[in-house]
Structures are given as C-alpha cells and as structure tokens.
C-alpha cells in the first residue's frame, strides 16, 4: 500500500469547511461531519479501552470493530463505498449471544462501573449510542444505508455485553442500580 496522506494540514479547512471524498466542501458542523466525527470518537474510545488489560478474544474483537468503524466513516464520506454488510452485523450478534450465554441473567439495571476496563467499555457504549443518534439524524437529511444503522445499533449491545464479560473475566462484581437510595 502506498502513501495515502503526504501532508497532514492543508489550511483549506481554516474557514470551518472540510472537503468530502468527491471534492465538495461542507461545513464542519454539517450532519455528515458530525456523524463522521462521532464514529471517529467512538473508534478512539475503543482504542483507549484496548490499551487496558483485556481478555485476548475481546481485544481481537475490538480491533476488528475499530477497522470496521474506519470503514463506516469512509462510507459516510463516500456513500458509493460500501463495506459494512449484514455479515458484519451477524458476527456481532453471534458474539453477543455467545458472551451473553455465559453471563448471569440481569435482574436489574447495572451501573457503568466496576473496574477501569469495564467503565471504559461503558463509555465506549454510550459514545456508540450518540454516534447512532447522529446517523439517524443524518438519515433524515441524506441517504444512509440501513446496514450502517443496524451495525452501530448492534455495536452498542456488543459493547454492553463486552463490559459485562470483561467484568466477569476480571472477577469484578456488577454494581446494580438501586431505586430511591438515601444519601
């Protein structure tokens, strides 16, 4: 693979606009740029999570997700570039089901806490939910393939179950929500 980026700055975005893959210029506050930024932020959150000690299978799964998120961002910038398919969603669902079958059934909401890797996984999950809202907003204005929405929606479930699985692997007790607790 050759060099893709030879210069990091171009100064063309100093006016608050940025270039799309087709050469058109859009505001950095446009719905498409917000969605791309949310996906990028999610990818960075997963990178921070992966810097923590994780079970190898979870780390490798998250590495695959990071590559897939890069493809999601690419597709948002170039709608003709389609890489996320139902197969990617199926992989997430299969892993969710596998992990979930090894966990205790939830009887109450759990708080996003426990230990650092668990908490960081929950942060990634909430950033994923925000990215999903951004995609829904973008879809109201532009064409967004259903597979992208389905993938990001399923990814938040994947991250939720991954957080629980990390906690179990680290022998970290889940913290349950308690309604009407006195302070």
C-alpha positions as semicolon CSV with decimal commas, in nm:
position;residue;x (nm);y (nm);z (nm)
1;X;0,000;0,000;0,000
2;X;0,137;0,339;-0,097
3;X;0,125;0,660;0,095
4;X;-0,228;0,797;0,127
5;X;-0,156;1,114;0,319
6;X;0,159;1,307;0,245
7;X;0,065;1,629;0,426
8;X;-0,138;1,649;0,745
9;X;-0,251;2,011;0,715
10;X;-0,383;2,189;0,408
11;X;-0,518;2,514;0,554
12;X;-0,829;2,469;0,339
13;X;-1,038;2,396;0,649
14;X;-0,942;2,711;0,833
15;X;-1,272;2,868;0,724
16;X;-1,479;2,599;0,904
17;X;-1,536;2,382;0,599
18;X;-1,391;2,048;0,500
19;X;-1,357;1,851;0,183
20;X;-1,564;1,541;0,112
21;X;-1,427;1,249;-0,089
22;X;-1,592;1,379;-0,407
23;X;-1,417;1,716;-0,367
24;X;-1,725;1,906;-0,249
25;X;-1,694;2,132;0,056
26;X;-1,922;2,107;0,358
27;X;-1,939;2,281;0,693
28;X;-1,758;2,106;0,973
29;X;-2,087;2,135;1,164
30;X;-2,290;1,955;0,895
31;X;-2,479;1,640;0,989
32;X;-2,244;1,426;0,782
33;X;-1,935;1,566;0,953
34;X;-2,099;1,531;1,295
35;X;-2,169;1,165;1,217
36;X;-1,816;1,103;1,090
37;X;-1,675;1,276;1,400
38;X;-1,892;1,067;1,632
39;X;-1,773;0,746;1,464
40;X;-1,412;0,867;1,490
41;X;-1,458;0,948;1,859
42;X;-1,607;0,604;1,918
43;X;-1,308;0,445;1,748
44;X;-1,074;0,645;1,973
45;X;-1,270;0,538;2,284
46;X;-1,231;0,176;2,180
47;X;-0,859;0,241;2,131
48;X;-0,833;0,369;2,489
49;X;-1,023;0,062;2,609
50;X;-0,786;-0,165;2,416
51;X;-0,491;-0,006;2,599
52;X;-0,623;-0,175;2,914
53;X;-0,557;-0,540;3,001
54;X;-0,838;-0,733;2,830
55;X;-0,910;-1,096;2,753
56;X;-0,739;-1,170;2,421
57;X;-1,062;-1,264;2,240
58;X;-1,226;-0,936;2,341
59;X;-0,920;-0,735;2,240
60;X;-0,911;-0,902;1,897
61;X;-1,285;-0,846;1,853
62;X;-1,243;-0,478;1,937
63;X;-0,956;-0,450;1,691
64;X;-1,187;-0,584;1,419
65;X;-1,453;-0,334;1,527
66;X;-1,203;-0,048;1,502
67;X;-1,126;-0,142;1,143
68;X;-1,497;-0,170;1,067
69;X;-1,564;0,172;1,220
70;X;-1,299;0,318;0,993
71;X;-1,497;0,168;0,704
72;X;-1,820;0,320;0,841
73;X;-1,655;0,663;0,841
74;X;-1,531;0,601;0,488
75;X;-1,878;0,512;0,371
76;X;-2,023;0,827;0,527
77;X;-1,763;1,032;0,340
78;X;-1,809;0,832;0,018
79;X;-2,160;0,680;0,002
80;X;-2,065;0,472;-0,303
81;X;-1,800;0,299;-0,085
82;X;-1,993;0,015;0,079
83;X;-1,807;-0,226;0,304
84;X;-2,033;-0,292;0,603
85;X;-2,273;-0,576;0,528
86;X;-2,523;-0,795;0,706
87;X;-2,233;-1,034;0,761
88;X;-2,066;-0,781;0,993
89;X;-2,390;-0,748;1,190
90;X;-2,421;-1,128;1,208
91;X;-2,069;-1,153;1,356
92;X;-2,161;-0,901;1,628
93;X;-2,486;-1,085;1,707
94;X;-2,313;-1,423;1,724
95;X;-2,055;-1,287;1,969
96;X;-2,321;-1,110;2,177
97;X;-2,516;-1,436;2,207
98;X;-2,203;-1,635;2,294
99;X;-2,095;-1,395;2,568
100;X;-2,447;-1,348;2,698
101;X;-2,496;-1,724;2,738
102;X;-2,203;-1,732;2,982
103;X;-2,334;-1,444;3,195
104;X;-2,588;-1,439;3,475
105;X;-2,924;-1,307;3,355
106;X;-2,980;-0,945;3,451
107;X;-3,242;-0,887;3,718
108;X;-3,182;-0,515;3,747
109;X;-3,008;-0,233;3,561
110;X;-2,635;-0,220;3,619
111;X;-2,436;0,096;3,675
112;X;-2,148;0,171;3,437
113;X;-1,874;0,099;3,689
114;X;-1,673;-0,184;3,837
115;X;-1,313;-0,151;3,729
116;X;-1,137;0,067;3,473
117;X;-1,175;-0,160;3,167
118;X;-1,543;-0,221;3,244
119;X;-1,609;0,150;3,292
120;X;-1,421;0,239;2,971
121;X;-1,625;-0,017;2,780
122;X;-1,941;0,153;2,908
123;X;-1,802;0,491;2,798
124;X;-1,748;0,345;2,451
125;X;-2,105;0,208;2,460
126;X;-2,252;0,550;2,538
127;X;-2,041;0,718;2,269
128;X;-2,171;0,448;2,033
129;X;-2,529;0,541;2,124
130;X;-2,452;0,905;2,044
131;X;-2,300;0,802;1,712
132;X;-2,618;0,609;1,639
133;X;-2,829;0,918;1,709
134;X;-2,605;1,113;1,471
135;X;-2,660;0,854;1,199
136;X;-3,036;0,869;1,249
137;X;-3,024;1,248;1,218
138;X;-2,809;1,220;0,906
139;X;-3,051;0,968;0,755
140;X;-3,330;1,225;0,792
141;X;-3,133;1,454;0,559
142;X;-2,929;1,220;0,337
143;X;-2,921;0,862;0,223
144;X;-2,765;0,634;0,484
145;X;-2,774;0,260;0,426
146;X;-2,973;0,062;0,679
147;X;-2,676;-0,170;0,735
148;X;-2,479;0,119;0,889
149;X;-2,758;0,197;1,134
150;X;-2,806;-0,169;1,218
151;X;-2,432;-0,219;1,267
152;X;-2,391;0,077;1,504
153;X;-2,707;-0,017;1,694
154;X;-2,583;-0,373;1,740
155;X;-2,237;-0,248;1,831
156;X;-2,373;-0,070;2,139
157;X;-2,527;-0,402;2,251
158;X;-2,193;-0,573;2,179
159;X;-2,012;-0,318;2,396
160;X;-2,265;-0,361;2,679
161;X;-2,221;-0,737;2,684
162;X;-1,844;-0,698;2,638
163;X;-1,836;-0,479;2,951
164;X;-2,014;-0,749;3,148
165;X;-1,784;-1,016;3,006
166;X;-1,472;-0,815;3,093
167;X;-1,603;-0,775;3,447
168;X;-1,664;-1,147;3,477
169;X;-1,315;-1,227;3,343
170;X;-1,164;-0,983;3,597
171;X;-1,383;-1,115;3,882
172;X;-1,539;-0,771;3,921
173;X;-1,885;-0,762;4,074
174;X;-2,154;-0,576;3,883
175;X;-2,298;-0,272;4,060
176;X;-2,677;-0,275;4,043
177;X;-2,898;0,031;4,026
178;X;-3,088;0,093;4,347
179;X;-3,403;0,297;4,321
180;X;-3,466;0,567;4,580
181;X;-3,142;0,529;4,769
182;X;-3,096;0,762;5,062
183;X;-2,786;0,975;5,069
